[in-house]
PDB file of C-alpha atoms in Angstrom:
ATOM      1  CA  MET D   1     -93.771 -10.734 -77.249  1.00 75.00           C
ATOM      2  CA  ASP D   2     -91.755  -8.530 -74.826  1.00 82.00           C
ATOM      3  CA  VAL D   3     -94.236  -6.376 -72.848  1.00 81.00           C
ATOM      4  CA  ARG D   4     -91.315  -3.470 -72.631  1.00 83.00           C
ATOM      5  CA  ARG D   5     -91.509  -3.388 -76.428  1.00 89.00           C
ATOM      6  CA  LEU D   6     -95.119  -2.868 -76.562  1.00 87.00           C
ATOM      7  CA  ARG D   7     -94.606   0.198 -74.325  1.00 88.00           C
ATOM      8  CA  PHE D   8     -92.414   1.671 -76.790  1.00 91.00           C
ATOM      9  CA  LEU D   9     -94.881   1.091 -79.852  1.00 91.00           C
ATOM     10  CA  ARG D  10     -97.505   2.564 -77.627  1.00 89.00           C
ATOM     11  CA  GLU D  11     -95.558   5.386 -76.939  1.00 90.00           C
ATOM     12  CA  LEU D  12     -94.991   6.185 -80.659  1.00 92.00           C
ATOM     13  CA  ALA D  13     -98.809   5.821 -81.034  1.00 91.00           C
ATOM     14  CA  ASP D  14     -99.388   8.598 -78.348  1.00 90.00           C
ATOM     15  CA  ARG D  15     -96.260  11.012 -78.898  1.00 90.00           C
ATOM     16  CA  GLY D  16     -95.920  10.580 -83.028  1.00 89.00           C
ATOM     17  CA  THR D  17     -91.882  10.500 -83.146  1.00 91.00           C
ATOM     18  CA  VAL D  18     -88.882   8.555 -82.090  1.00 91.00           C
ATOM     19  CA  THR D  19     -87.594  11.554 -80.596  1.00 92.00           C
ATOM     20  CA  ALA D  20     -90.461  12.271 -78.442  1.00 92.00           C
ATOM     21  CA  VAL D  21     -90.490   8.662 -77.389  1.00 91.00           C
ATOM     22  CA  ALA D  22     -86.665   8.526 -76.752  1.00 91.00           C
ATOM     23  CA  LYS D  23     -87.163  11.748 -74.368  1.00 91.00           C
ATOM     24  CA  ALA D  24     -89.965  10.520 -72.699  1.00 88.00           C
ATOM     25  CA  LEU D  25     -88.486   6.773 -71.774  1.00 87.00           C
ATOM     26  CA  SER D  26     -84.743   8.444 -71.262  1.00 89.00           C
ATOM     27  CA  TYR D  27     -83.503   6.412 -74.238  1.00 92.00           C
ATOM     28  CA  THR D  28     -81.607   7.337 -77.304  1.00 92.00           C
ATOM     29  CA  PRO D  29     -83.612   7.463 -80.534  1.00 91.00           C
ATOM     30  CA  SER D  30     -81.332   4.724 -82.092  1.00 91.00           C
ATOM     31  CA  ALA D  31     -82.150   2.564 -78.780  1.00 92.00           C
ATOM     32  CA  VAL D  32     -85.846   3.132 -79.427  1.00 91.00           C
ATOM     33  CA  SER D  33     -85.769   2.254 -82.944  1.00 91.00           C
ATOM     34  CA  GLN D  34     -83.972  -0.809 -82.224  1.00 92.00           C
ATOM     35  CA  GLN D  35     -86.540  -1.849 -79.709  1.00 91.00           C
ATOM     36  CA  LEU D  36     -89.055  -1.238 -82.486  1.00 92.00           C
ATOM     37  CA  ARG D  37     -87.271  -3.466 -84.985  1.00 92.00           C
ATOM     38  CA  ALA D  38     -86.978  -6.214 -82.524  1.00 92.00           C
ATOM     39  CA  LEU D  39     -90.432  -6.032 -81.628  1.00 91.00           C
ATOM     40  CA  GLN D  40     -91.202  -6.100 -85.259  1.00 90.00           C
ATOM     41  CA  ALA D  41     -89.194  -9.288 -85.965  1.00 92.00           C
ATOM     42  CA  GLU D  42     -90.891 -10.923 -82.934  1.00 90.00           C
ATOM     43  CA  VAL D  43     -94.417 -10.434 -84.669  1.00 88.00           C
ATOM     44  CA  GLY D  44     -93.219 -10.864 -88.605  1.00 90.00           C
ATOM     45  CA  VAL D  45     -95.138  -7.790 -89.604  1.00 90.00           C
ATOM     46  CA  GLN D  46     -94.412  -4.436 -90.532  1.00 92.00           C
ATOM     47  CA  LEU D  47     -95.363  -2.271 -87.697  1.00 91.00           C
ATOM     48  CA  THR D  48     -93.616   0.968 -89.007  1.00 90.00           C
ATOM     49  CA  GLU D  49     -92.764   2.495 -92.212  1.00 90.00           C
ATOM     50  CA  PRO D  50     -90.741   5.838 -93.213  1.00 88.00           C
ATOM     51  CA  ALA D  51     -92.491   8.911 -93.228  1.00 86.00           C
ATOM     52  CA  GLY D  52     -90.097  12.126 -94.210  1.00 83.00           C
ATOM     53  CA  ARG D  53     -87.273  11.655 -92.006  1.00 81.00           C
ATOM     54  CA  GLY D  54     -88.857   9.810 -89.207  1.00 83.00           C
ATOM     55  CA  LEU D  55     -91.338   6.833 -88.783  1.00 88.00           C
ATOM     56  CA  ARG D  56     -95.180   6.429 -88.608  1.00 89.00           C
ATOM     57  CA  LEU D  57     -97.213   3.280 -87.732  1.00 91.00           C
ATOM     58  CA  THR D  58     -98.561   0.822 -90.615  1.00 92.00           C
ATOM     59  CA  ASP D  59    -102.030  -0.275 -90.139  1.00 92.00           C
ATOM     60  CA  ALA D  60    -100.867  -3.197 -88.322  1.00 92.00           C
ATOM     61  CA  GLY D  61     -98.941  -1.118 -86.129  1.00 89.00           C
ATOM     62  CA  ARG D  62    -102.069   1.109 -85.153  1.00 90.00           C
ATOM     63  CA  ALA D  63    -103.785  -2.294 -84.525  1.00 91.00           C
ATOM     64  CA  LEU D  64    -101.192  -3.793 -82.377  1.00 91.00           C
ATOM     65  CA  ALA D  65    -100.830  -0.282 -80.414  1.00 89.00           C
ATOM     66  CA  ALA D  66    -104.552  -0.627 -79.500  1.00 88.00           C
ATOM     67  CA  ARG D  67    -104.037  -4.236 -78.319  1.00 89.00           C
ATOM     68  CA  ALA D  68    -100.915  -3.177 -76.476  1.00 87.00           C
ATOM     69  CA  ASP D  69    -103.149  -0.626 -74.539  1.00 84.00           C
ATOM     70  CA  GLU D  70    -105.147  -3.618 -73.270  1.00 87.00           C
ATOM     71  CA  VAL D  71    -101.906  -5.582 -72.227  1.00 87.00           C
ATOM     72  CA  LEU D  72    -100.409  -2.864 -70.307  1.00 85.00           C
ATOM     73  CA  ALA D  73    -103.782  -1.937 -68.730  1.00 85.00           C
ATOM     74  CA  ALA D  74    -103.877  -5.769 -67.467  1.00 86.00           C
ATOM     75  CA  ILE D  75    -100.469  -5.145 -65.955  1.00 84.00           C
ATOM     76  CA  ASP D  76    -101.905  -1.810 -64.496  1.00 82.00           C
ATOM     77  CA  ARG D  77    -104.840  -3.900 -62.975  1.00 84.00           C
ATOM     78  CA  ALA D  78    -102.265  -6.284 -61.506  1.00 82.00           C
ATOM     79  CA  GLU D  79    -100.246  -3.469 -59.761  1.00 78.00           C
ATOM     80  CA  ALA D  80    -103.508  -1.810 -58.892  1.00 78.00           C
ATOM     81  CA  GLU D  81    -104.641  -5.225 -57.131  1.00 74.00           C
ATOM     82  CA  LEU D  82    -101.347  -5.229 -54.924  1.00 74.00           C
ATOM     83  CA  ASP D  83    -102.574  -1.509 -54.193  1.00 71.00           C
ATOM     84  CA  SER D  84    -105.880  -2.454 -52.741  1.00 66.00           C
ATOM     85  CA  TYR D  85    -104.334  -4.372 -50.089  1.00 57.00           C
ATOM     86  CA  ARG D  86    -103.681  -1.281 -48.526  1.00 63.00           C
ATOM     87  CA  SER D  87    -106.052   0.058 -46.073  1.00 63.00           C
ATOM     88  CA  THR D  88    -106.096   3.503 -47.625  1.00 74.00           C
ATOM     89  CA  PRO D  89    -105.339   4.936 -50.844  1.00 86.00           C
ATOM     90  CA  ARG D  90    -101.850   6.194 -50.915  1.00 85.00           C
ATOM     91  CA  GLY D  91     -98.788   7.489 -53.338  1.00 88.00           C
ATOM     92  CA  VAL D  92     -98.475  10.320 -55.741  1.00 93.00           C
ATOM     93  CA  VAL D  93    -101.182  11.274 -58.288  1.00 96.00           C
ATOM     94  CA  ARG D  94     -99.982  13.355 -61.450  1.00 97.00           C
ATOM     95  CA  VAL D  95    -102.621  15.640 -62.577  1.00 98.00           C
ATOM     96  CA  ALA D  96    -102.355  17.952 -65.778  1.00 98.00           C
ATOM     97  CA  ILE D  97    -104.980  20.677 -65.910  1.00 97.00           C
ATOM     98  CA  PHE D  98    -105.523  23.500 -68.266  1.00 95.00           C
ATOM     99  CA  PRO D  99    -105.061  26.910 -66.837  1.00 93.00           C
ATOM    100  CA  SER D 100    -108.610  28.400 -66.436  1.00 92.00           C
ATOM    101  CA  GLY D 101    -109.655  25.048 -65.364  1.00 94.00           C
ATOM    102  CA  ALA D 102    -106.981  25.106 -62.746  1.00 95.00           C
ATOM    103  CA  PHE D 103    -108.365  28.374 -61.631  1.00 93.00           C
ATOM    104  CA  LEU D 104    -111.800  26.922 -61.601  1.00 94.00           C
ATOM    105  CA  LEU D 105    -111.137  23.537 -60.025  1.00 97.00           C
ATOM    106  CA  LEU D 106    -107.666  23.400 -58.513  1.00 97.00           C
ATOM    107  CA  PRO D 107    -108.331  25.444 -54.915  1.00 96.00           C
ATOM    108  CA  GLY D 108    -111.598  23.411 -54.048  1.00 97.00           C
ATOM    109  CA  LEU D 109    -109.711  20.087 -54.939  1.00 97.00           C
ATOM    110  CA  LEU D 110    -106.614  20.785 -52.903  1.00 97.00           C
ATOM    111  CA  ARG D 111    -108.859  21.478 -49.970  1.00 97.00           C
ATOM    112  CA  ARG D 112    -110.699  18.193 -50.547  1.00 97.00           C
ATOM    113  CA  MET D 113    -107.365  16.271 -50.649  1.00 96.00           C
ATOM    114  CA  GLY D 114    -106.407  17.669 -47.340  1.00 95.00           C
ATOM    115  CA  ALA D 115    -108.732  14.896 -45.856  1.00 94.00           C
ATOM    116  CA  HIS D 116    -106.513  12.368 -47.513  1.00 93.00           C
ATOM    117  CA  PRO D 117    -102.670  13.004 -46.220  1.00 92.00           C
ATOM    118  CA  GLU D 118    -101.544   9.691 -47.741  1.00 90.00           C
ATOM    119  CA  VAL D 119    -102.305  10.822 -51.455  1.00 93.00           C
ATOM    120  CA  ARG D 120     -99.649  13.301 -52.655  1.00 94.00           C
ATOM    121  CA  LEU D 121    -101.005  15.558 -55.672  1.00 96.00           C
ATOM    122  CA  GLU D 122     -98.664  16.867 -58.032  1.00 97.00           C
ATOM    123  CA  CYS D 123    -100.410  19.143 -60.425  1.00 97.00           C
ATOM    124  CA  ARG D 124     -99.294  21.256 -63.420  1.00 96.00           C
ATOM    125  CA  ASP D 125    -101.091  23.717 -65.438  1.00 95.00           C
ATOM    126  CA  VAL D 126    -100.691  23.100 -69.014  1.00 95.00           C
ATOM    127  CA  ASP D 127    -102.122  25.236 -72.108  1.00 91.00           C
ATOM    128  CA  MET D 128    -103.084  22.204 -74.225  1.00 90.00           C
ATOM    129  CA  THR D 129    -105.128  21.694 -77.185  1.00 86.00           C
ATOM    130  CA  PRO D 130    -107.460  18.598 -77.708  1.00 87.00           C
ATOM    131  CA  ALA D 131    -104.824  16.919 -79.923  1.00 87.00           C
ATOM    132  CA  GLN D 132    -101.913  17.100 -77.442  1.00 91.00           C
ATOM    133  CA  VAL D 133    -104.261  15.212 -74.813  1.00 93.00           C
ATOM    134  CA  PRO D 134    -103.245  11.664 -75.729  1.00 91.00           C
ATOM    135  CA  GLY D 135     -99.555  12.512 -75.455  1.00 91.00           C
ATOM    136  CA  LEU D 136    -100.138  13.897 -72.023  1.00 95.00           C
ATOM    137  CA  THR D 137    -101.905  10.920 -70.627  1.00 93.00           C
ATOM    138  CA  ALA D 138     -98.468   9.397 -71.270  1.00 89.00           C
ATOM    139  CA  ASP D 139     -97.090  11.571 -68.418  1.00 93.00           C
ATOM    140  CA  PHE D 140    -100.142  12.119 -66.039  1.00 96.00           C
ATOM    141  CA  ASP D 141    -102.306  10.138 -64.265  1.00 96.00           C
ATOM    142  CA  LEU D 142    -105.551  12.092 -64.880  1.00 98.00           C
ATOM    143  CA  VAL D 143    -105.570  15.088 -67.726  1.00 98.00           C
ATOM    144  CA  VAL D 144    -107.953  17.638 -67.119  1.00 98.00           C
ATOM    145  CA  THR D 145    -108.987  19.405 -70.320  1.00 96.00           C
ATOM    146  CA  HIS D 146    -111.594  21.290 -72.430  1.00 93.00           C
ATOM    147  CA  ARG D 147    -113.013  21.183 -75.795  1.00 90.00           C
ATOM    148  CA  ASP D 148    -115.866  22.861 -77.353  1.00 85.00           C
ATOM    149  CA  ASP D 149    -119.404  21.675 -78.106  1.00 84.00           C
ATOM    150  CA  GLN D 150    -118.873  21.121 -81.582  1.00 79.00           C
ATOM    151  CA  ALA D 151    -115.418  19.266 -81.303  1.00 82.00           C
ATOM    152  CA  PRO D 152    -115.135  15.763 -81.865  1.00 86.00           C
ATOM    153  CA  PRO D 153    -115.128  13.633 -78.613  1.00 89.00           C
ATOM    154  CA  PHE D 154    -111.596  11.891 -77.450  1.00 87.00           C
ATOM    155  CA  ASP D 155    -111.171   8.388 -78.515  1.00 84.00           C
ATOM    156  CA  GLY D 156    -112.965   6.597 -76.135  1.00 83.00           C
ATOM    157  CA  GLU D 157    -111.676   3.027 -76.876  1.00 81.00           C
ATOM    158  CA  ARG D 158    -108.006   3.898 -76.382  1.00 83.00           C
ATOM    159  CA  MET D 159    -108.681   6.413 -73.289  1.00 91.00           C
ATOM    160  CA  ALA D 160    -110.933   6.526 -70.381  1.00 94.00           C
ATOM    161  CA  ILE D 161    -113.431   9.697 -70.573  1.00 96.00           C
ATOM    162  CA  THR D 162    -114.872  11.100 -67.510  1.00 97.00           C
ATOM    163  CA  PRO D 163    -117.117  14.332 -67.810  1.00 96.00           C
ATOM    164  CA  LEU D 164    -117.066  16.829 -65.261  1.00 97.00           C
ATOM    165  CA  LEU D 165    -118.991  19.947 -66.356  1.00 96.00           C
ATOM    166  CA  ARG D 166    -120.096  22.098 -69.330  1.00 95.00           C
ATOM    167  CA  GLU D 167    -119.220  25.714 -68.633  1.00 94.00           C
ATOM    168  CA  PRO D 168    -121.186  28.227 -71.138  1.00 93.00           C
ATOM    169  CA  LEU D 169    -119.177  30.479 -73.021  1.00 92.00           C
ATOM    170  CA  ASP D 170    -120.886  34.325 -72.715  1.00 94.00           C
ATOM    171  CA  VAL D 171    -119.872  37.379 -74.424  1.00 95.00           C
ATOM    172  CA  ALA D 172    -117.806  39.425 -72.212  1.00 96.00           C
ATOM    173  CA  LEU D 173    -118.775  43.222 -72.492  1.00 97.00           C
ATOM    174  CA  PRO D 174    -117.035  46.423 -71.025  1.00 96.00           C
ATOM    175  CA  LEU D 175    -119.368  47.524 -68.206  1.00 94.00           C
ATOM    176  CA  GLY D 176    -120.663  50.526 -70.118  1.00 91.00           C
ATOM    177  CA  HIS D 177    -121.000  48.663 -73.465  1.00 95.00           C
ATOM    178  CA  PRO D 178    -124.461  49.471 -75.178  1.00 95.00           C
ATOM    179  CA  LEU D 179    -124.714  45.795 -75.533  1.00 95.00           C
ATOM    180  CA  ALA D 180    -124.279  45.106 -71.889  1.00 94.00           C
ATOM    181  CA  ALA D 181    -127.919  46.675 -71.307  1.00 94.00           C
ATOM    182  CA  GLN D 182    -129.458  43.411 -73.027  1.00 94.00           C
ATOM    183  CA  GLU D 183    -130.176  40.101 -71.692  1.00 93.00           C
ATOM    184  CA  ARG D 184    -128.571  38.491 -74.708  1.00 93.00           C
ATOM    185  CA  VAL D 185    -126.557  39.397 -77.550  1.00 94.00           C
ATOM    186  CA  GLU D 186    -126.927  38.414 -81.186  1.00 91.00           C
ATOM    187  CA  PRO D 187    -124.234  37.409 -83.547  1.00 87.00           C
ATOM    188  CA  ALA D 188    -125.092  39.955 -85.987  1.00 86.00           C
ATOM    189  CA  GLU D 189    -124.960  42.766 -83.070  1.00 91.00           C
ATOM    190  CA  LEU D 190    -121.248  41.890 -82.875  1.00 89.00           C
ATOM    191  CA  VAL D 191    -119.986  41.963 -86.479  1.00 86.00           C
ATOM    192  CA  GLU D 192    -118.157  45.277 -86.000  1.00 90.00           C
ATOM    193  CA  GLU D 193    -116.912  44.805 -82.539  1.00 94.00           C
ATOM    194  CA  PRO D 194    -112.963  43.976 -82.182  1.00 95.00           C
ATOM    195  CA  TRP D 195    -112.387  40.566 -80.639  1.00 94.00           C
ATOM    196  CA  LEU D 196    -109.848  39.193 -77.975  1.00 95.00           C
ATOM    197  CA  SER D 197    -109.369  35.505 -78.675  1.00 92.00           C
ATOM    198  CA  VAL D 198    -106.954  32.795 -77.911  1.00 90.00           C
ATOM    199  CA  ASP D 199    -104.581  30.814 -80.044  1.00 88.00           C
ATOM    200  CA  VAL D 200    -105.749  29.300 -83.311  1.00 83.00           C
ATOM    201  CA  GLY D 201    -107.085  25.710 -82.331  1.00 77.00           C
ATOM    202  CA  PHE D 202    -108.066  26.071 -78.775  1.00 80.00           C
ATOM    203  CA  PRO D 203    -111.587  25.852 -77.955  1.00 75.00           C
ATOM    204  CA  VAL D 204    -112.711  29.541 -77.846  1.00 80.00           C
ATOM    205  CA  ASP D 205    -111.418  30.207 -81.137  1.00 81.00           C
ATOM    206  CA  ASP D 206    -113.430  27.195 -82.687  1.00 76.00           C
ATOM    207  CA  VAL D 207    -116.572  28.873 -81.181  1.00 79.00           C
ATOM    208  CA  LEU D 208    -115.651  32.299 -83.101  1.00 81.00           C
ATOM    209  CA  ARG D 209    -115.349  30.610 -86.311  1.00 79.00           C
ATOM    210  CA  SER D 210    -118.922  28.831 -85.995  1.00 76.00           C
ATOM    211  CA  LEU D 211    -119.784  32.563 -85.420  1.00 76.00           C
ATOM    212  CA  ALA D 212    -118.240  33.421 -88.757  1.00 76.00           C
ATOM    213  CA  VAL D 213    -120.284  30.827 -90.464  1.00 76.00           C
ATOM    214  CA  ARG D 214    -123.931  32.007 -89.011  1.00 72.00           C
ATOM    215  CA  THR D 215    -123.080  35.827 -89.816  1.00 74.00           C
ATOM    216  CA  GLY D 216    -120.923  35.583 -92.749  1.00 79.00           C
ATOM    217  CA  VAL D 217    -118.717  37.832 -91.272  1.00 75.00           C
ATOM    218  CA  ARG D 218    -115.183  36.748 -89.734  1.00 82.00           C
ATOM    219  CA  PRO D 219    -114.769  38.379 -86.217  1.00 85.00           C
ATOM    220  CA  ARG D 220    -112.166  40.814 -86.034  1.00 89.00           C
ATOM    221  CA  VAL D 221    -109.544  39.514 -83.753  1.00 92.00           C
ATOM    222  CA  VAL D 222    -107.157  42.217 -82.459  1.00 95.00           C
ATOM    223  CA  GLN D 223    -105.531  40.409 -80.007  1.00 94.00           C
ATOM    224  CA  ARG D 224    -104.923  36.566 -78.980  1.00 94.00           C
ATOM    225  CA  ILE D 225    -104.538  35.882 -75.389  1.00 93.00           C
ATOM    226  CA  ASN D 226    -104.724  32.723 -73.765  1.00 90.00           C
ATOM    227  CA  ASP D 227    -104.945  34.047 -70.119  1.00 91.00           C
ATOM    228  CA  PHE D 228    -108.440  34.813 -69.612  1.00 92.00           C
ATOM    229  CA  ARG D 229    -107.489  36.905 -66.650  1.00 92.00           C
ATOM    230  CA  VAL D 230    -105.584  38.897 -69.007  1.00 95.00           C
ATOM    231  CA  THR D 231    -108.530  39.053 -71.653  1.00 95.00           C
ATOM    232  CA  GLU D 232    -110.669  39.871 -68.776  1.00 95.00           C
ATOM    233  CA  ALA D 233    -108.768  42.815 -67.737  1.00 95.00           C
ATOM    234  CA  LEU D 234    -108.703  44.178 -71.534  1.00 97.00           C
ATOM    235  CA  VAL D 235    -112.334  43.913 -71.892  1.00 97.00           C
ATOM    236  CA  ALA D 236    -112.771  45.899 -68.662  1.00 96.00           C
ATOM    237  CA  ASP D 237    -110.604  48.481 -70.065  1.00 96.00           C
ATOM    238  CA  GLY D 238    -112.508  48.728 -73.174  1.00 95.00           C
ATOM    239  CA  HIS D 239    -110.269  47.038 -75.885  1.00 96.00           C
ATOM    240  CA  GLY D 240    -112.235  44.609 -77.360  1.00 96.00           C
ATOM    241  CA  VAL D 241    -115.072  42.000 -76.622  1.00 96.00           C
ATOM    242  CA  ALA D 242    -114.379  38.293 -75.873  1.00 95.00           C
ATOM    243  CA  LEU D 243    -116.097  34.760 -75.050  1.00 93.00           C
ATOM    244  CA  LEU D 244    -115.198  34.252 -71.486  1.00 94.00           C
ATOM    245  CA  PRO D 245    -116.254  30.916 -69.365  1.00 92.00           C
ATOM    246  CA  ARG D 246    -119.301  31.927 -67.017  1.00 93.00           C
ATOM    247  CA  TYR D 247    -118.240  30.396 -64.074  1.00 92.00           C
ATOM    248  CA  SER D 248    -114.646  31.422 -64.018  1.00 86.00           C
ATOM    249  CA  ALA D 249    -114.908  35.299 -64.946  1.00 86.00           C
ATOM    250  CA  ASN D 250    -115.188  38.164 -62.549  1.00 82.00           C
ATOM    251  CA  ARG D 251    -118.886  39.656 -63.213  1.00 82.00           C
ATOM    252  CA  ARG D 252    -117.558  42.760 -60.915  1.00 87.00           C
ATOM    253  CA  SER D 253    -115.091  43.914 -63.666  1.00 91.00           C
ATOM    254  CA  VAL D 254    -116.978  42.722 -67.061  1.00 95.00           C
ATOM    255  CA  ALA D 255    -120.445  42.283 -68.095  1.00 96.00           C
ATOM    256  CA  LEU D 256    -121.303  38.610 -69.435  1.00 96.00           C
ATOM    257  CA  ARG D 257    -124.219  38.138 -71.733  1.00 96.00           C
ATOM    258  CA  PRO D 258    -125.381  34.728 -73.467  1.00 94.00           C
ATOM    259  CA  LEU D 259    -124.831  34.514 -77.256  1.00 88.00           C
ATOM    260  CA  GLY D 260    -128.346  34.027 -78.746  1.00 86.00           C
ATOM    261  CA  GLY D 261    -128.654  31.419 -81.394  1.00 81.00           C
ATOM    262  CA  VAL D 262    -125.370  29.626 -80.798  1.00 81.00           C
ATOM    263  CA  ARG D 263    -124.684  26.975 -78.567  1.00 82.00           C
ATOM    264  CA  ALA D 264    -121.331  28.416 -76.842  1.00 87.00           C
ATOM    265  CA  GLY D 265    -119.730  26.376 -74.376  1.00 90.00           C
ATOM    266  CA  ARG D 266    -116.543  24.182 -73.149  1.00 91.00           C
ATOM    267  CA  ASN D 267    -116.751  20.480 -71.941  1.00 94.00           C
ATOM    268  CA  ILE D 268    -114.626  19.943 -69.324  1.00 96.00           C
ATOM    269  CA  GLU D 269    -113.509  16.287 -68.884  1.00 97.00           C
ATOM    270  CA  VAL D 270    -110.794  13.944 -67.338  1.00 98.00           C
ATOM    271  CA  VAL D 271    -108.919  11.865 -69.693  1.00 97.00           C
ATOM    272  CA  SER D 272    -106.757   9.018 -68.569  1.00 96.00           C
ATOM    273  CA  ARG D 273    -105.370   5.842 -70.105  1.00 92.00           C
ATOM    274  CA  ARG D 274    -107.330   2.918 -69.637  1.00 89.00           C
ATOM    275  CA  GLY D 275    -106.594   1.211 -66.259  1.00 87.00           C
ATOM    276  CA  ALA D 276    -105.240   4.344 -64.561  1.00 90.00           C
ATOM    277  CA  THR D 277    -107.976   4.570 -62.140  1.00 89.00           C
ATOM    278  CA  GLU D 278    -107.322   1.295 -61.238  1.00 84.00           C
ATOM    279  CA  ARG D 279    -105.221   2.600 -58.770  1.00 87.00           C
ATOM    280  CA  PRO D 280    -107.056   3.758 -55.463  1.00 89.00           C
ATOM    281  CA  ALA D 281    -105.123   6.737 -55.102  1.00 92.00           C
ATOM    282  CA  VAL D 282    -105.957   7.836 -58.705  1.00 94.00           C
ATOM    283  CA  GLN D 283    -109.650   6.908 -58.387  1.00 94.00           C
ATOM    284  CA  LEU D 284    -109.674   9.029 -55.351  1.00 95.00           C
ATOM    285  CA  VAL D 285    -108.712  12.388 -57.041  1.00 97.00           C
ATOM    286  CA  LEU D 286    -111.048  11.510 -59.718  1.00 98.00           C
ATOM    287  CA  ASP D 287    -113.934  11.074 -57.510  1.00 97.00           C
ATOM    288  CA  GLU D 288    -112.747  14.495 -55.651  1.00 98.00           C
ATOM    289  CA  LEU D 289    -112.681  16.183 -59.322  1.00 98.00           C
ATOM    290  CA  ILE D 290    -116.340  14.924 -59.992  1.00 98.00           C
ATOM    291  CA  ALA D 291    -117.445  16.435 -56.301  1.00 97.00           C
ATOM    292  CA  GLU D 292    -116.132  19.711 -56.961  1.00 97.00           C
ATOM    293  CA  ALA D 293    -117.147  20.041 -60.350  1.00 97.00           C
ATOM    294  CA  SER D 294    -120.751  19.163 -59.122  1.00 96.00           C
ATOM    295  CA  ARG D 295    -120.461  21.661 -56.283  1.00 95.00           C
ATOM    296  CA  ILE D 296    -119.591  24.508 -59.464  1.00 93.00           C
ATOM    297  CA  VAL D 297    -122.619  23.659 -61.271  1.00 88.00           C
ATOM    298  CA  GLU D 298    -124.949  23.726 -58.054  1.00 77.00           C
TER     299      GLU D 298
END
């Protein structure tokens, strides 16, 4: 089998559409389709089938895509072995990180990387949902992401998962709010409150849905803002209550109280393609991320 064609199949598994694969690899959609047909002819098994106006993988296609990860990871390891002959890690490491995670981790990470001038860090803040993470691993060496406590884990067979920390989500209240005088807030005490949440599909909104199950009352969301700095300012000004991450929020502007009876938190993890950390520079950045996360929770 042509290794290059295996890359096309894996990209389709990660990105979902021929158009997305073509854009990522700088090919035309017709060229991508041609490569997939050629691979199919090589193996003698149908790998894709029509789905609307696009293509989707058959069971055989998904099985081969999983094996393609092993083949391509082996190639990555071979390249990494060549890198290991250098005395120090070097090169560019691309990191995607969700915005509030960047606020929490990135300043310290960049300080740490100052001791490693041979490694250049290229970071981009990406407002990502868990469903978007596999596609991001195609463009970045490391993807720093988050999911709530109830969310299913990422696919550990196709991707490498490194836990960094669990950050509790607390109820953020205006400083003069009556509930701010309590040590913790029970869900039933919040049923009449206006809520500031995030877009549907992001971790904090998932926790609010669990509140609805517990109380039998759907939280009244009046604004959906993905930037926690903006949400914090709105809470401070009395426009509602919210769930905010404990280590990131500014306790001088809002009152943070634990939510009673509900496990509310987000798990911050690093996701990468298998074999990515075989590159010494990528492993170095991952190690520094782990060290920075440990410092935060001390």
